[in-house]
Coordinates of C-alpha atoms and ligand atoms in Angstrom, one line a residue:
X16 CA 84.2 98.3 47.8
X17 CA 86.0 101.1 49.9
X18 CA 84.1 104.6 50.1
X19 CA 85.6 107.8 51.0
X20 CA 83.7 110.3 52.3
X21 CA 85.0 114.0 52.5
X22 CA 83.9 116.2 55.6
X23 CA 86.7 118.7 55.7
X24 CA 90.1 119.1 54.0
X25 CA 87.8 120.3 50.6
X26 CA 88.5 123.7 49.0
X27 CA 90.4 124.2 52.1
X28 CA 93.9 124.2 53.7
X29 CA 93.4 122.2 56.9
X30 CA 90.2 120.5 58.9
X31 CA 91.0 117.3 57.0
X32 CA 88.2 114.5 58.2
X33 CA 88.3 111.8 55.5
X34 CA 86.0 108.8 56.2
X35 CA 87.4 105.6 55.3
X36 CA 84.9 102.4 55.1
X37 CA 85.7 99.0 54.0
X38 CA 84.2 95.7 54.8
X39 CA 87.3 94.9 57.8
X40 CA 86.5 98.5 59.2
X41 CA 85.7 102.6 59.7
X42 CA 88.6 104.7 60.0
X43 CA 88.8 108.9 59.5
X44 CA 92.2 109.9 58.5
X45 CA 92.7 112.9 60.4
X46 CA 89.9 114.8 62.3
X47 CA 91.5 118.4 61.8
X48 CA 90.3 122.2 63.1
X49 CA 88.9 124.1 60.3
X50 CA 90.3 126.9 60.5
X51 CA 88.6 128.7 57.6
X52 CA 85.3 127.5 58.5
X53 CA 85.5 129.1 62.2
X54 CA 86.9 132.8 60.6
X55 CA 83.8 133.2 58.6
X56 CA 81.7 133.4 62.1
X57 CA 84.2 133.7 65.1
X58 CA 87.2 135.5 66.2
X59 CA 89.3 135.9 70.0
X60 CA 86.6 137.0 71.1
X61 CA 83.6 135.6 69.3
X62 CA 83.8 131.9 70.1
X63 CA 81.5 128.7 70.2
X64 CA 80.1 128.4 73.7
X65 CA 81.8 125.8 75.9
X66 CA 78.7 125.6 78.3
X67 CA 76.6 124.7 74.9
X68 CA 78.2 121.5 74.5
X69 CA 78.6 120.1 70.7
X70 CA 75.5 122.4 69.6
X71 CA 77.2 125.8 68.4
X72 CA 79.6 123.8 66.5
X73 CA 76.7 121.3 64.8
X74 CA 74.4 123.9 64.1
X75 CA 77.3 126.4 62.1
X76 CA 78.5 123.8 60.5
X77 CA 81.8 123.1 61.9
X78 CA 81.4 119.4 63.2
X79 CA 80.0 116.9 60.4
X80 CA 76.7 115.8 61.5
X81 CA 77.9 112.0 62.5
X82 CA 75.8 110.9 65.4
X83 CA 77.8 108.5 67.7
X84 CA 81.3 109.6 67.2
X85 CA 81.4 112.2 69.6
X86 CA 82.1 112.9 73.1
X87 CA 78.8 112.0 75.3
X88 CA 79.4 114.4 77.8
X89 CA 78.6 117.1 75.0
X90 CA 75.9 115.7 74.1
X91 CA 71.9 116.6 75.6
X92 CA 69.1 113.9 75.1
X93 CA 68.0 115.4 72.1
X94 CA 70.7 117.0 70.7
X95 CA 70.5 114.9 67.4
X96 CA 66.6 115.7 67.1
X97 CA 67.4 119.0 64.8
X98 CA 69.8 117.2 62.5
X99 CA 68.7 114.0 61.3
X100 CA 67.2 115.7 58.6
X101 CA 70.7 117.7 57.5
X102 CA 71.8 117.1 54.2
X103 CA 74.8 114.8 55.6
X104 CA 73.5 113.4 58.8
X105 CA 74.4 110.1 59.6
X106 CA 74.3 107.4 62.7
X107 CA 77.9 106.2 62.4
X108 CA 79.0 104.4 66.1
X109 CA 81.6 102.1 64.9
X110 CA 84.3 103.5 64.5
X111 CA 87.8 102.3 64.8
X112 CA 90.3 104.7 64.9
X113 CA 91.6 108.2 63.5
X114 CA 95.1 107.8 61.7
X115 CA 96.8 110.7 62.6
X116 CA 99.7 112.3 60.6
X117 CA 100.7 114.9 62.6
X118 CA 100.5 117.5 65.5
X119 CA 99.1 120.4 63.7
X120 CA 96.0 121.5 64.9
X121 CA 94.2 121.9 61.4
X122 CA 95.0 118.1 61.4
X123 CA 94.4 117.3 65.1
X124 CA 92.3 119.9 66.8
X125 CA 88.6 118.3 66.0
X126 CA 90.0 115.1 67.7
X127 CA 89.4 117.0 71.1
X128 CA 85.5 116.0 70.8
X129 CA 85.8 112.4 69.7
X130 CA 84.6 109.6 71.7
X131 CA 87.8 108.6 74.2
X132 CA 87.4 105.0 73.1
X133 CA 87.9 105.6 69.2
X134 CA 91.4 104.8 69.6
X135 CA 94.0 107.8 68.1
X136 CA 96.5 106.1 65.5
X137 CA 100.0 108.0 65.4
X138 CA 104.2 108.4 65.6
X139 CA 105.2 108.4 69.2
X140 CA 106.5 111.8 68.5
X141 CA 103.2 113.4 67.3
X142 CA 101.5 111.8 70.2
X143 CA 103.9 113.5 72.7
X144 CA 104.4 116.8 70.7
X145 CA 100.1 116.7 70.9
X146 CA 100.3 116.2 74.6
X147 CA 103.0 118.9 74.8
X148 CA 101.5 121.4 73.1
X149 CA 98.1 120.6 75.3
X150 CA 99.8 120.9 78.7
X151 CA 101.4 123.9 78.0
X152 CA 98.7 125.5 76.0
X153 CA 95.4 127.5 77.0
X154 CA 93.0 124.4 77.7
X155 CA 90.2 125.2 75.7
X156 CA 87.1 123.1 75.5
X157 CA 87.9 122.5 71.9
X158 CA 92.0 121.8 72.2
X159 CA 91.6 119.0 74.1
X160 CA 93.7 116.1 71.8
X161 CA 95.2 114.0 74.3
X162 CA 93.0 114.2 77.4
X163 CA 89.8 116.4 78.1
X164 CA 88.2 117.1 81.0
X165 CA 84.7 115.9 81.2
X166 CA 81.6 118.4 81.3
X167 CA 78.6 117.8 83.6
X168 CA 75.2 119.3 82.4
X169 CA 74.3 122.2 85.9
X170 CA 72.0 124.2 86.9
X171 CA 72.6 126.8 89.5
X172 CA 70.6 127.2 92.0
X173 CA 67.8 130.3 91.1
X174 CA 69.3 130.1 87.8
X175 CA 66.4 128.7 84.7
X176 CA 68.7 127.3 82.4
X177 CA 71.9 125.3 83.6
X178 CA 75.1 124.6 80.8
X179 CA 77.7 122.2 80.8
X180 CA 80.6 123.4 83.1
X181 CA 83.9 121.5 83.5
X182 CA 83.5 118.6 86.4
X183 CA 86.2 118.4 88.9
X184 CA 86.6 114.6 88.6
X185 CA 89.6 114.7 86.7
X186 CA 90.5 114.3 82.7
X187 CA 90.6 111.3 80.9
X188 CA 93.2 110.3 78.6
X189 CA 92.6 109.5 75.0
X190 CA 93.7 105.4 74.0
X191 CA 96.8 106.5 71.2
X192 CA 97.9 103.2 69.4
X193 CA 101.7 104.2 68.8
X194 CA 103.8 102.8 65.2
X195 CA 107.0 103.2 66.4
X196 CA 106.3 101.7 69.7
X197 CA 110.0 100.7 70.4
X198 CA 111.1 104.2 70.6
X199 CA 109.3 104.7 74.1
X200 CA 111.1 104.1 76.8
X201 CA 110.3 104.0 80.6
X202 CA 110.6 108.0 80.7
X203 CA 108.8 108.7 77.9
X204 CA 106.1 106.2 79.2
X205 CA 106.2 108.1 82.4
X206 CA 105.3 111.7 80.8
X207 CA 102.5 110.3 79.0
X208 CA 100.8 109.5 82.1
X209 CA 102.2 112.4 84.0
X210 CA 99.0 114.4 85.5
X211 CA 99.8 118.1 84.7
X212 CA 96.2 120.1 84.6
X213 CA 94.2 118.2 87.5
X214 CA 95.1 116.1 90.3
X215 CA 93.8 113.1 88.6
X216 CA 93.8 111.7 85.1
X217 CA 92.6 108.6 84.0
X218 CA 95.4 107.7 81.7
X219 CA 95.6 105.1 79.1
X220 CA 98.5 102.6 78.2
X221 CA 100.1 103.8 74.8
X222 CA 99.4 100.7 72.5
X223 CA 100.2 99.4 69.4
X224 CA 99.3 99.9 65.8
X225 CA 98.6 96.5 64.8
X226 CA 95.4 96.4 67.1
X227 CA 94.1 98.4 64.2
X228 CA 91.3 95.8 61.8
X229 CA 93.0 97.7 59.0
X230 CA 96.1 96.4 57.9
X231 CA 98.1 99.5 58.0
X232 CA 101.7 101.1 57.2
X233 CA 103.1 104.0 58.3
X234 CA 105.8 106.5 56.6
X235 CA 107.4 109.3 58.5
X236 CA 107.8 112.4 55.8
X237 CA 109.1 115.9 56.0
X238 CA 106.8 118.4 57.3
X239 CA 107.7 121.9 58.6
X240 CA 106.5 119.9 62.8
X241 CA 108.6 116.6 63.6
X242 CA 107.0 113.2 63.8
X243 CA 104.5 113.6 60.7
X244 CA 103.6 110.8 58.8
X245 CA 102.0 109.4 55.5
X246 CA 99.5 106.2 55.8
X247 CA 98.8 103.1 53.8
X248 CA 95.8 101.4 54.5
X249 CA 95.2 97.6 52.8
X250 CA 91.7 97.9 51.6
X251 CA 89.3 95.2 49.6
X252 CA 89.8 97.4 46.4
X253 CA 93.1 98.0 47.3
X254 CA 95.8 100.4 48.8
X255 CA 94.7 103.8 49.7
X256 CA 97.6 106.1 50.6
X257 CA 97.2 109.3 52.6
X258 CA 99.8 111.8 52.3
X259 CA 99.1 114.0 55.3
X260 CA 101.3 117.3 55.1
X261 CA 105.0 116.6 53.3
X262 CA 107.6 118.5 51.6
X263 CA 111.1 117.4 49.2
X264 CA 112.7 120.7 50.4
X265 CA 113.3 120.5 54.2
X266 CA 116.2 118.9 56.6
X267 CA 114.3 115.8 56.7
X268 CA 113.5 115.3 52.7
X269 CA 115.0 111.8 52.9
X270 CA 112.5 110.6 54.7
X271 CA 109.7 112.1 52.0
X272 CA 111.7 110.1 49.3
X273 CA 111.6 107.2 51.3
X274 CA 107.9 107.1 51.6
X275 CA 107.4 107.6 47.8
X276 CA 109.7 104.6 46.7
X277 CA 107.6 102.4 49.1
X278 CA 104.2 103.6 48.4
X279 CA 104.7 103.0 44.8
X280 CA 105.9 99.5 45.6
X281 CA 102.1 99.3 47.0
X282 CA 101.1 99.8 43.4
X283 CA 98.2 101.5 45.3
X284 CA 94.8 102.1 44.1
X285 CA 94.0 105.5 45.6
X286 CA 96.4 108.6 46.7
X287 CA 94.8 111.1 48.4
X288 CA 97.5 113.7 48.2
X289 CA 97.6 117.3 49.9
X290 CA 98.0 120.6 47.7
X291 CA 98.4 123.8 49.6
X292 CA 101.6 125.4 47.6
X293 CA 100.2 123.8 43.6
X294 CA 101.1 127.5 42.5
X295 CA 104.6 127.9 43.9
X296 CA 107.3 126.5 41.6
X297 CA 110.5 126.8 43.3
X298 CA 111.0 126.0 47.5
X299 CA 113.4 127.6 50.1
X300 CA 115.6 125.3 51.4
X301 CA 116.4 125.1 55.5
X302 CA 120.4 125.8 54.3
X303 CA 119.1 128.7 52.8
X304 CA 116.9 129.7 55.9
X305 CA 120.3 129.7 57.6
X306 CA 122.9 131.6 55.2
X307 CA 120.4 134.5 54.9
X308 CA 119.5 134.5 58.7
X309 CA 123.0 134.4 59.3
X310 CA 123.7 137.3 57.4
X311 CA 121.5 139.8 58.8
X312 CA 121.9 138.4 62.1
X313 CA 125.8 138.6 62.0
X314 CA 125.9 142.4 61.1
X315 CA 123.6 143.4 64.1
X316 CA 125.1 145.7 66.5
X317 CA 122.4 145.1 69.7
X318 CA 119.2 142.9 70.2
X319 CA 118.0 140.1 67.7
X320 CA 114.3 139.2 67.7
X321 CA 114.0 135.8 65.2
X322 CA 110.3 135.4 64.7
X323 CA 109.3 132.0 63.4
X324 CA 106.4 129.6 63.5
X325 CA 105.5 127.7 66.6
X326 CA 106.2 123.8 67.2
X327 CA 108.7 124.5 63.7
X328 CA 111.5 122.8 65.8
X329 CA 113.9 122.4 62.3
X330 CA 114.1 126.3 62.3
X331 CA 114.6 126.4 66.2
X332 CA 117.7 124.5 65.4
X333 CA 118.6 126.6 62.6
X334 CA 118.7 129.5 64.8
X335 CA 120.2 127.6 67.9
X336 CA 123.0 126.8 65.0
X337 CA 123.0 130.9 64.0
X338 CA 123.6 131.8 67.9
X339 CA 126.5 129.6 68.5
X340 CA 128.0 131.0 64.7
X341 CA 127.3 135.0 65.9
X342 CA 128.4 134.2 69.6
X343 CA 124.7 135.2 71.1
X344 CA 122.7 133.1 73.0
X345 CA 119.0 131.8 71.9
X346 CA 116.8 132.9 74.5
X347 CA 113.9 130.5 74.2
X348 CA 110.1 130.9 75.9
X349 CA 109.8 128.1 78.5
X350 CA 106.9 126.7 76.0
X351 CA 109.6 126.0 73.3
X352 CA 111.3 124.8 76.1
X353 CA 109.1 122.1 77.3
X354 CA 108.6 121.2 73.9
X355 CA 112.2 120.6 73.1
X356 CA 112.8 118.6 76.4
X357 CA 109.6 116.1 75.7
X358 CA 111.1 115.6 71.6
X359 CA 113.9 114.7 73.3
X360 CA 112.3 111.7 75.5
X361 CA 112.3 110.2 72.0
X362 CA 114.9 111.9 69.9
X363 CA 118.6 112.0 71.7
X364 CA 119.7 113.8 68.8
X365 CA 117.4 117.0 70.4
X366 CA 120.2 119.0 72.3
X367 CA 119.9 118.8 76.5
X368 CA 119.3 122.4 77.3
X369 CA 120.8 121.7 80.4
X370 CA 123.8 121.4 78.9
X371 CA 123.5 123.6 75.7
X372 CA 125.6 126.6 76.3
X373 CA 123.5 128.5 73.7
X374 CA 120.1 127.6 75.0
X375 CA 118.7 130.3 78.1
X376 CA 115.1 130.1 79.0
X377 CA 113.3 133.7 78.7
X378 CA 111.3 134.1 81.9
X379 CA 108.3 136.1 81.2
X380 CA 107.2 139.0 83.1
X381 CA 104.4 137.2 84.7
X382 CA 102.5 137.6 88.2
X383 CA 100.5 134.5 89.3
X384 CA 100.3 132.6 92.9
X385 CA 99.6 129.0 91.3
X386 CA 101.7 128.9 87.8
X387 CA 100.8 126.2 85.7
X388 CA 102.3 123.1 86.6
X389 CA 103.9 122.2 83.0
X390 CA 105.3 126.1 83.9
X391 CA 106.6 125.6 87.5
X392 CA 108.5 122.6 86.7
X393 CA 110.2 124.2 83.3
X394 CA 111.2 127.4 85.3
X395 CA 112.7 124.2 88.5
X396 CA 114.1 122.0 85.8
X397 CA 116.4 124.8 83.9
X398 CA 116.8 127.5 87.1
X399 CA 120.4 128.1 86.2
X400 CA 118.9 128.9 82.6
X401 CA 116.9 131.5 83.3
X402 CA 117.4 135.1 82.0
X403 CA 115.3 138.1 82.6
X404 CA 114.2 141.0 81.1
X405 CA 116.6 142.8 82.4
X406 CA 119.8 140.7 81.7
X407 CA 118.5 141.0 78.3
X408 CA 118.5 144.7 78.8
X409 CA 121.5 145.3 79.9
X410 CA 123.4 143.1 77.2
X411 CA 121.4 143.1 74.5
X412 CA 124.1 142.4 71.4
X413 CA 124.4 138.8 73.7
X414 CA 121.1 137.5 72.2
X415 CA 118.8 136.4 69.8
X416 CA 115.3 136.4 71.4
X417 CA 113.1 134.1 70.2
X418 CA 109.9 135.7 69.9
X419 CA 106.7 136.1 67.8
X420 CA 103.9 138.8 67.3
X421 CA 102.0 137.1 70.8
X422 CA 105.2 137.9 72.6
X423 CA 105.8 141.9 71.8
X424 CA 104.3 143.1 75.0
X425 CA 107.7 142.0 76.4
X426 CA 108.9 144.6 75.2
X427 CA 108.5 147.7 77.1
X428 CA 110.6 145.9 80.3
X429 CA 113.4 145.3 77.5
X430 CA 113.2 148.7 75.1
X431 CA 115.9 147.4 72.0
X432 CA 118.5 149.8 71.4
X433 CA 119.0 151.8 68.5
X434 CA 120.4 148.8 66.0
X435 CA 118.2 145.9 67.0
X436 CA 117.0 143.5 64.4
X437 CA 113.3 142.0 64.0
X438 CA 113.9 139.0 61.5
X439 CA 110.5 137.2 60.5
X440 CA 111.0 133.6 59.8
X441 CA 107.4 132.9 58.5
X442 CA 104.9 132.8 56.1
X443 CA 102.8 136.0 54.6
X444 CA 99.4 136.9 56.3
X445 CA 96.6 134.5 54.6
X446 CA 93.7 136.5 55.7
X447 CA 92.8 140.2 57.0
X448 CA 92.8 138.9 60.5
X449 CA 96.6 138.5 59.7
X450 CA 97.0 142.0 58.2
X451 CA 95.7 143.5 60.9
X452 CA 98.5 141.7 62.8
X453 CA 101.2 143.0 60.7
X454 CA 99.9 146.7 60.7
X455 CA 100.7 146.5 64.1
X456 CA 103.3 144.5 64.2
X457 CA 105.5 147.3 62.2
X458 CA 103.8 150.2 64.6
X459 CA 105.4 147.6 67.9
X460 CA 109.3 148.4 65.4
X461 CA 108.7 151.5 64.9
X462 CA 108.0 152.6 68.6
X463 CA 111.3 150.4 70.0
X464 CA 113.1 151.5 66.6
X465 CA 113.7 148.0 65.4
X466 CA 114.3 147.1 61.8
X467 CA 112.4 144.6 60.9
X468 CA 114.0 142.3 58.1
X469 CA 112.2 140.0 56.3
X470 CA 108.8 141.2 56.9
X471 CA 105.8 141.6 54.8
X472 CA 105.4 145.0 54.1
X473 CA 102.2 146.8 52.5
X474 CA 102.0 147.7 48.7
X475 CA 98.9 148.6 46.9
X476 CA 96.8 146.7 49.7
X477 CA 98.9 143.2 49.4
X478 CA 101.5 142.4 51.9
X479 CA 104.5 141.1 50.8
X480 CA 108.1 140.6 51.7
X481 CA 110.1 142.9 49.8
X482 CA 112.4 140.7 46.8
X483 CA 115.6 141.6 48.4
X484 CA 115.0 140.3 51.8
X485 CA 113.3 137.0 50.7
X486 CA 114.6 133.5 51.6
X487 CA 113.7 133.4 55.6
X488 CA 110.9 131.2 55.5
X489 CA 111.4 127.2 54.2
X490 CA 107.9 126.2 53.9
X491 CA 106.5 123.0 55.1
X492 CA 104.7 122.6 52.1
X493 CA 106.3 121.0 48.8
X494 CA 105.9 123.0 45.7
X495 CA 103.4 122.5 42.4
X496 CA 106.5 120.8 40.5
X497 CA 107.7 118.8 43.8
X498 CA 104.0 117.7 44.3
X499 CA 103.5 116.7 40.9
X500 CA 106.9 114.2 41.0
X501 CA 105.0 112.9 44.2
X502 CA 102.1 111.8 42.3
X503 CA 104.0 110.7 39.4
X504 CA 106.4 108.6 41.2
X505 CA 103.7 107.2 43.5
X506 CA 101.4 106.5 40.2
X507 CA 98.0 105.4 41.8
X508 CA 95.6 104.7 39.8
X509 CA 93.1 107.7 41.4
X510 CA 94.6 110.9 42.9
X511 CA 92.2 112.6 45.2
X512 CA 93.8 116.2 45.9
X513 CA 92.8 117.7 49.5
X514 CA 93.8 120.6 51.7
X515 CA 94.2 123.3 48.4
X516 CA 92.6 126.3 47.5
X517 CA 93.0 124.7 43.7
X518 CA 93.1 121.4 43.4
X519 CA 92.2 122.1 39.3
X520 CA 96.5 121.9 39.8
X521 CA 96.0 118.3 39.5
X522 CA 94.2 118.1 36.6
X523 CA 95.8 120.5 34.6
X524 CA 98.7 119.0 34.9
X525 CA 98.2 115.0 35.5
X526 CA 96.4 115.2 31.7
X527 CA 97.7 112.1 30.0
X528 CA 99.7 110.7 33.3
X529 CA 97.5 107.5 33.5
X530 CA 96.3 108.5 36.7
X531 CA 92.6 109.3 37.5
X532 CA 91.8 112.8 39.7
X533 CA 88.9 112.8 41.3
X534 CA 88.1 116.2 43.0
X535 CA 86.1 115.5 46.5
X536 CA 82.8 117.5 47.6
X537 CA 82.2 118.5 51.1
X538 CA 80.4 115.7 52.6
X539 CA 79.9 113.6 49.1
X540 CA 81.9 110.3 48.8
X541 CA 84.4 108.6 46.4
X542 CA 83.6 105.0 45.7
X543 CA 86.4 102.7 44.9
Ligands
ZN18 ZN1 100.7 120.7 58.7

């Protein structure tokens, strides 16, 4: 008998953790941030204390309660005294592996407190976009996917209490068991090891997924970040397939098609399938993304600000394809830079910057005497790339300036002339946090006297994007009609809907289909 149990991923868009367990092994199928669950008690600047170790996030309810999964260097004697009475605490040690199905950090982020010898099952490409997005990121305590650095339990001296600090001794790499190992060559194998935040790192050998007790199969799919995937596990009741995140709509849809036709084939006997868009019926295609960008873009008389998600390389390309169409150049940050030069250890296809006339690298105006080293090498690597505030200044109608809200402060050394465009390439604001972003996001335009197209405006307290500027934003999410031709055409013989804020959807619709749903609880399991 197979049981899954359901610690995040329920009522919720993002912080999947599904437990898998079967006679042959224990698996989780992604260990995600929960985004929604940190909003209801922290913000910037309201945070889980690093120096508490794994107690904030056990006590408020942000970690499952599973003693023996998680890092030891977190962990006090008698941490686990409190909670062996919780509703869902459990001793769980053997565990062996998380499948991963891709680099998004509501899928990944919890990963970062995991044991370092659960081993991290994923595509090469959502192992290096992972590392990527860790070297150049902030380093928190709790975005640590692909290597941490371990904490030692200190007092100072005169001080009563002591708290875990960061040790000096280095970081220690995570053991990630690649499915399309072939794809690596000797560079790529040489920036996984590549010590960028400390002098040392204790790396690990990129392995193999077939070292997994599970017989598994992977299925790339079309997702709005490269490299995601879909898994099949072979349990004792059967398969179990795991969607991940996926779309039919994006550049990539092929691949999604592809992973349909052969899970069906697997005749399995679970899908645990994702619904965050159940109430949109129609998608925006990529093709679109591009027609309607190009059309405001090509009519702009000075600067071009595109605005779109982070790590959404597909739309980076559309844009990089917009620039060379309106004669501009795409000025990118030297984090979108470093990400496109590590996709492209794996993906030739990925244009060179080097050699992209269209592609300049945006240098920041930023005073430090010891740069990041991810940073120092980026700026060395693409020197003859660089532009600065001023050569965008002085010619603005040359560029299109890829930034987003986190990136407006810019600004002031750049001041857009009267006929500058600020197109937003994203989704609407999900929560007040993100209103509050907008509100000043439009105050930022109105003080340089951009126009901002696009962009979710206020009307009767909900932001939306007016109807005649729609079409910017392809979503990386399929569609309630799309979704339901997934389950159709995959035809388990349970569906198990996660990540949705309705997954009723299912049911509603799937009456009469043949196929089970079964709608998970937060920490309650499904026995197969
Ligand atoms: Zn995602």
């Amino acid at each position: 008998m197979v049981k899954l149990t359901f610690y995040g991923g329920v009522r919720e868009i993002g912080g999947n953790k599904i437990l898998l367990e079967d006679d042959k092994g224990k698996l989780f199928l992604d260990f995600g941030y929960p985004y929604k669950k940190y909003r209801d008690f922290y913000e910037e600047y309201l945070k889980p204390r690093a120096g508490a170790g794994l107690l904030d996030l056990l006590v408020m309810g942000l970690l499952p309660h599973l003693e023996g999964i998680y890092r030891t260097d977190l962990e006090t004697g008698n941490l686990w005294q409190q909670f062996r009475r919780a509703e869902h605490y459990r001793k769980l040690e053997d565990i062996d592996g998380i499948l991963l199905t891709h680099a998004h950090l509501d899928h990944s982020g919890h990963i970062s407190f995991l044991r370092e010898d659960i081993p991290v099952y994923s595509t090469a490409t959502t192992a290096f976009i992972a590392k990527a997005i860790q070297d150049s990121g902030k380093a928190d305590f709790d975005q640590q996917v692909c290597y941490f650095t371990p904490r030692v339990e200190e007092c100072l001296k005169g001080w009563k209490q002591g708290a875990y600090i960061a040790s000096s001794s280095g970081d220690r790499q995570r053991h990630f068991c690649i499915a399309d190992r072939s794809r690596l060559n000797e560079e790529a194998q040489h920036f996984w090891g590549e010590v960028i935040r400390h002098k040392k790192l204790d790396s690990q050998p990129l392995d193999d997924i077939s070292t997994c007790s599970l017989n598994l199969r992977c299925y790339s799919v079309d997702h709005s970040i490269p490299g995601a995937c879909a898994w099949g596990i072979e349990t004792s009741s059967g398969w179990v397939v795991y969607s991940g995140d996926l779309r039919l709509h994006g550049k990539r849809a092929k691949l999604t098609e592809a992973f349909m036709k052969e899970a069906s084939r697997l005749h399995p006997r679970a899908l645990i399938l994702e619904g965050t868009n159940v109430d949109r019926t129609t998608n925006i295609a990529e093709q679109e993304v591009y027609e309607n960008a190009f059309k405001a873009i090509n009519g702009a008389r000075s600067l071009v600000i595109a605005d779109f998600p982070a790590r959404d390389v597909d739309r980076l390309l559309t844009f990089l394809q917009i620039a060379r169409d309106t004669r501009r150049r795409l000025a990118i940050l030297p984090k979108d830079a470093y990400l496109l030069r590590t996709m492209r250890l794996l993906e030739p296809e990925i244009p060179d910057i080097a050699e992209e006339s269209a592609i300049v690298l945006y240098q920041e105006t930023t005073a430090s005497k010891s740069p990041a080293q991810w940073l120092k090498k980026t700026y060395e690597e693409y020197s003859s790339k660089v532009v600065l505030a001023k050569d965008v200044a002085s010619n603005q109608q040359d560029f299109i300036l890829c930034f987003s809200f986190w990136d407006l402060n810019e600004l002031p050394s750049i001041q857009p002339q009267a006929g500058s465009l600020y197109v937003f390439s994203s989704s609407e604001p999900h929560n007040e946090e993100q209103e509050m972003d907008f509100w000043r996001l439009h105050h930022w335009l109105e003080r340089f006297g951009l126009r901002g197209f696009g962009l979710p405006v206020e009307r009767n307290g909900k932001w939306e994007i007016p109807e005649e500027e729609k079409g910017l934003h392809a979503s990386g999410h399929a569609c309630g009609p799309d979704l339901l031709r997934v389950a159709r055409q995959i035809g388990p013989e349970v569906l198990i809907p996660v990540h949705s804020e309705r997954p009723e959807f299912y049911v509603d619709n799937l009456r009469n289909s043949g196929i089970n749903i079964i709608l998970p609880t937060e920490g309650g399991t499904v026995e197969l």
